[in-house]
Amino acid sequence: DRPLMLAATWRGHELIDVSGHPLATFSPTDNTLDMAGGTPITVVHTAGAMRWEVSGTAAGETYTVRTHGFGVRTLTARCGSRSYQLERTGRMSKKRTVTNAAGAVIAETAPRGLQDLVVTPTAAAAGVPLADIVFLSWALTLIDTPARQTMI
């Protein structure tokens, strides 16, 4: 599982790298995130008045991103045994930092246009499985991009 080292953008159902090649694809027909050479992650999305969550499974690992308390400013995530925090950078901002359990920022995300989400990894992303960043960033498209937003 190779790490994401350069910026990529979720455009429609594809995570596209800077050279225009797809790194991952979401299939709405079977609700899977597919990565070249990787095990597909089957995803489920739940949104309600008091709860927002995206969960997934792949090869015996469980993935989750969920609200933490009231509001959507801080989301908590687990990818297998790895923990992350996805926090908006300001009160009115939809940009986020993705931080690992050691407190290192592994990526930053920012919506672009109505449904695209730019994912910019940091040097700390070198030790993070690509599947984690794909799953986490896909979940963020559902909460931080206006055309896909499922909860305000």
Coordinates of C-alpha atoms in Angstrom, one line a residue:
D1 CA 0.0 0.0 0.0
R2 CA 1.8 3.1 -1.2
P3 CA 1.4 6.4 0.6
L4 CA -0.1 9.6 -1.0
M5 CA 2.8 12.0 -1.4
L6 CA 1.4 14.6 -3.8
A7 CA -1.8 16.6 -3.8
A8 CA -4.9 14.9 -5.3
T9 CA -8.5 16.0 -5.9
W10 CA -11.8 14.1 -5.6
R11 CA -13.5 15.0 -8.8
G12 CA -16.9 13.3 -9.2
H13 CA -16.3 9.7 -8.2
E14 CA -12.5 9.7 -8.7
L15 CA -9.5 10.8 -6.7
I16 CA -7.2 12.2 -9.4
D17 CA -3.5 12.9 -8.9
V18 CA -1.7 16.0 -10.2
S19 CA -0.9 14.3 -13.5
G20 CA -4.6 13.4 -14.1
H21 CA -4.4 9.7 -13.2
P22 CA -7.1 8.2 -10.9
L23 CA -5.7 6.9 -7.6
A24 CA -9.1 5.7 -6.3
T25 CA -12.7 5.4 -7.6
F26 CA -16.0 5.4 -5.7
S27 CA -18.6 3.1 -7.2
P28 CA -22.1 4.2 -6.2
T29 CA -23.7 1.0 -7.5
D30 CA -21.9 -1.2 -5.0
N31 CA -20.8 1.5 -2.5
T32 CA -17.1 0.6 -2.7
L33 CA -13.9 2.7 -2.8
D34 CA -11.5 1.0 -5.2
M35 CA -7.7 1.7 -5.3
A36 CA -5.4 0.3 -8.0
G37 CA -3.8 -2.8 -6.5
G38 CA -5.7 -2.4 -3.2
T39 CA -8.6 -4.2 -1.5
P40 CA -11.9 -2.3 -2.1
I41 CA -13.5 -0.7 0.9
T42 CA -17.2 -1.2 1.2
V43 CA -18.7 2.0 2.6
V44 CA -21.9 2.9 4.4
H45 CA -23.1 6.5 5.2
T46 CA -25.5 7.4 8.0
A47 CA -26.7 10.9 8.6
G48 CA -29.3 12.1 11.1
A49 CA -30.2 14.9 13.5
M50 CA -27.6 13.9 16.1
R51 CA -25.3 11.7 14.2
W52 CA -23.2 11.6 11.1
E53 CA -21.0 8.7 10.2
V54 CA -19.2 7.0 7.3
S55 CA -18.0 3.5 8.0
G56 CA -16.3 0.8 5.8
T57 CA -14.8 -2.6 5.8
A58 CA -12.0 -4.1 3.8
A59 CA -9.9 -7.3 4.4
G60 CA -11.0 -7.6 8.0
E61 CA -10.3 -3.9 8.9
T62 CA -13.0 -1.5 10.0
Y63 CA -12.9 2.2 9.0
T64 CA -15.1 4.9 10.6
V65 CA -15.4 8.7 10.5
R66 CA -18.0 10.2 12.8
T67 CA -19.0 13.4 14.5
H68 CA -17.6 14.0 17.9
G69 CA -20.2 15.7 20.1
F70 CA -22.4 18.4 18.6
G71 CA -21.5 19.9 15.3
V72 CA -19.1 18.9 12.5
R73 CA -16.0 21.0 13.4
T74 CA -14.1 18.0 14.8
L75 CA -14.5 14.5 13.4
T76 CA -12.9 11.4 14.8
A77 CA -11.8 8.5 12.7
R78 CA -10.3 5.0 13.0
C79 CA -8.8 3.0 10.1
G80 CA -8.1 -0.5 11.5
S81 CA -6.0 0.2 14.6
R82 CA -5.0 3.7 13.5
S83 CA -6.7 6.8 14.9
Y84 CA -7.2 10.2 13.3
Q85 CA -8.8 13.6 14.1
L86 CA -10.2 15.7 11.2
E87 CA -10.6 19.3 12.4
R88 CA -11.8 22.4 10.6
T89 CA -9.2 25.1 10.6
G90 CA -11.6 27.9 11.6
R91 CA -15.2 28.5 12.7
M92 CA -16.4 29.4 9.2
S93 CA -13.9 27.4 7.2
K94 CA -14.5 24.0 5.5
K95 CA -10.7 23.4 5.3
R96 CA -9.5 20.6 7.6
T97 CA -6.3 19.2 9.0
V98 CA -6.0 15.4 9.4
T99 CA -4.0 14.5 12.4
N100 CA -2.7 11.1 13.4
A101 CA -2.7 9.7 17.0
A102 CA 0.8 11.1 17.6
G103 CA -0.4 14.6 16.8
A104 CA 1.3 15.0 13.4
V105 CA -0.7 16.6 10.6
I106 CA -0.7 14.0 7.8
A107 CA -2.9 16.0 5.3
E108 CA -5.0 19.1 4.7
T109 CA -8.2 19.1 2.8
A110 CA -10.1 22.0 1.2
P111 CA -13.3 22.0 -1.0
R112 CA -12.9 23.4 -4.4
G113 CA -16.1 24.4 -6.3
L114 CA -19.3 22.6 -5.5
Q115 CA -18.2 19.0 -5.2
D116 CA -14.4 18.7 -5.5
L117 CA -12.1 18.2 -2.5
V118 CA -8.4 18.8 -2.7
V119 CA -6.2 16.5 -0.5
T120 CA -2.7 17.8 0.2
P121 CA -0.5 15.3 2.1
T122 CA 2.3 16.4 4.4
A123 CA 5.7 14.7 4.9
A124 CA 4.1 12.8 7.8
A125 CA 1.8 11.0 5.3
A126 CA 4.7 8.8 4.2
G127 CA 3.8 6.3 6.9
V128 CA 0.1 6.4 6.3
P129 CA -1.6 3.7 4.2
L130 CA -3.1 5.1 1.0
A131 CA -6.4 3.4 1.9
D132 CA -6.7 5.5 5.1
I133 CA -6.3 8.8 3.2
V134 CA -8.7 7.6 0.4
F135 CA -11.3 6.6 3.0
L136 CA -10.9 9.7 5.2
S137 CA -11.0 12.1 2.2
W138 CA -14.0 10.5 0.6
A139 CA -15.9 10.8 3.9
L140 CA -15.0 14.5 3.9
T141 CA -16.5 15.0 0.5
L142 CA -19.8 14.1 2.0
I143 CA -19.6 16.8 4.7
D144 CA -17.4 19.6 3.4
T145 CA -18.4 20.0 -0.3
P146 CA -21.7 21.9 -0.9
A147 CA -23.1 19.8 -3.7
R148 CA -22.5 16.5 -1.8
Q149 CA -23.1 17.8 1.7
T150 CA -25.3 15.5 3.8
M151 CA -25.3 17.5 7.1
I152 CA -24.6 21.2 7.8

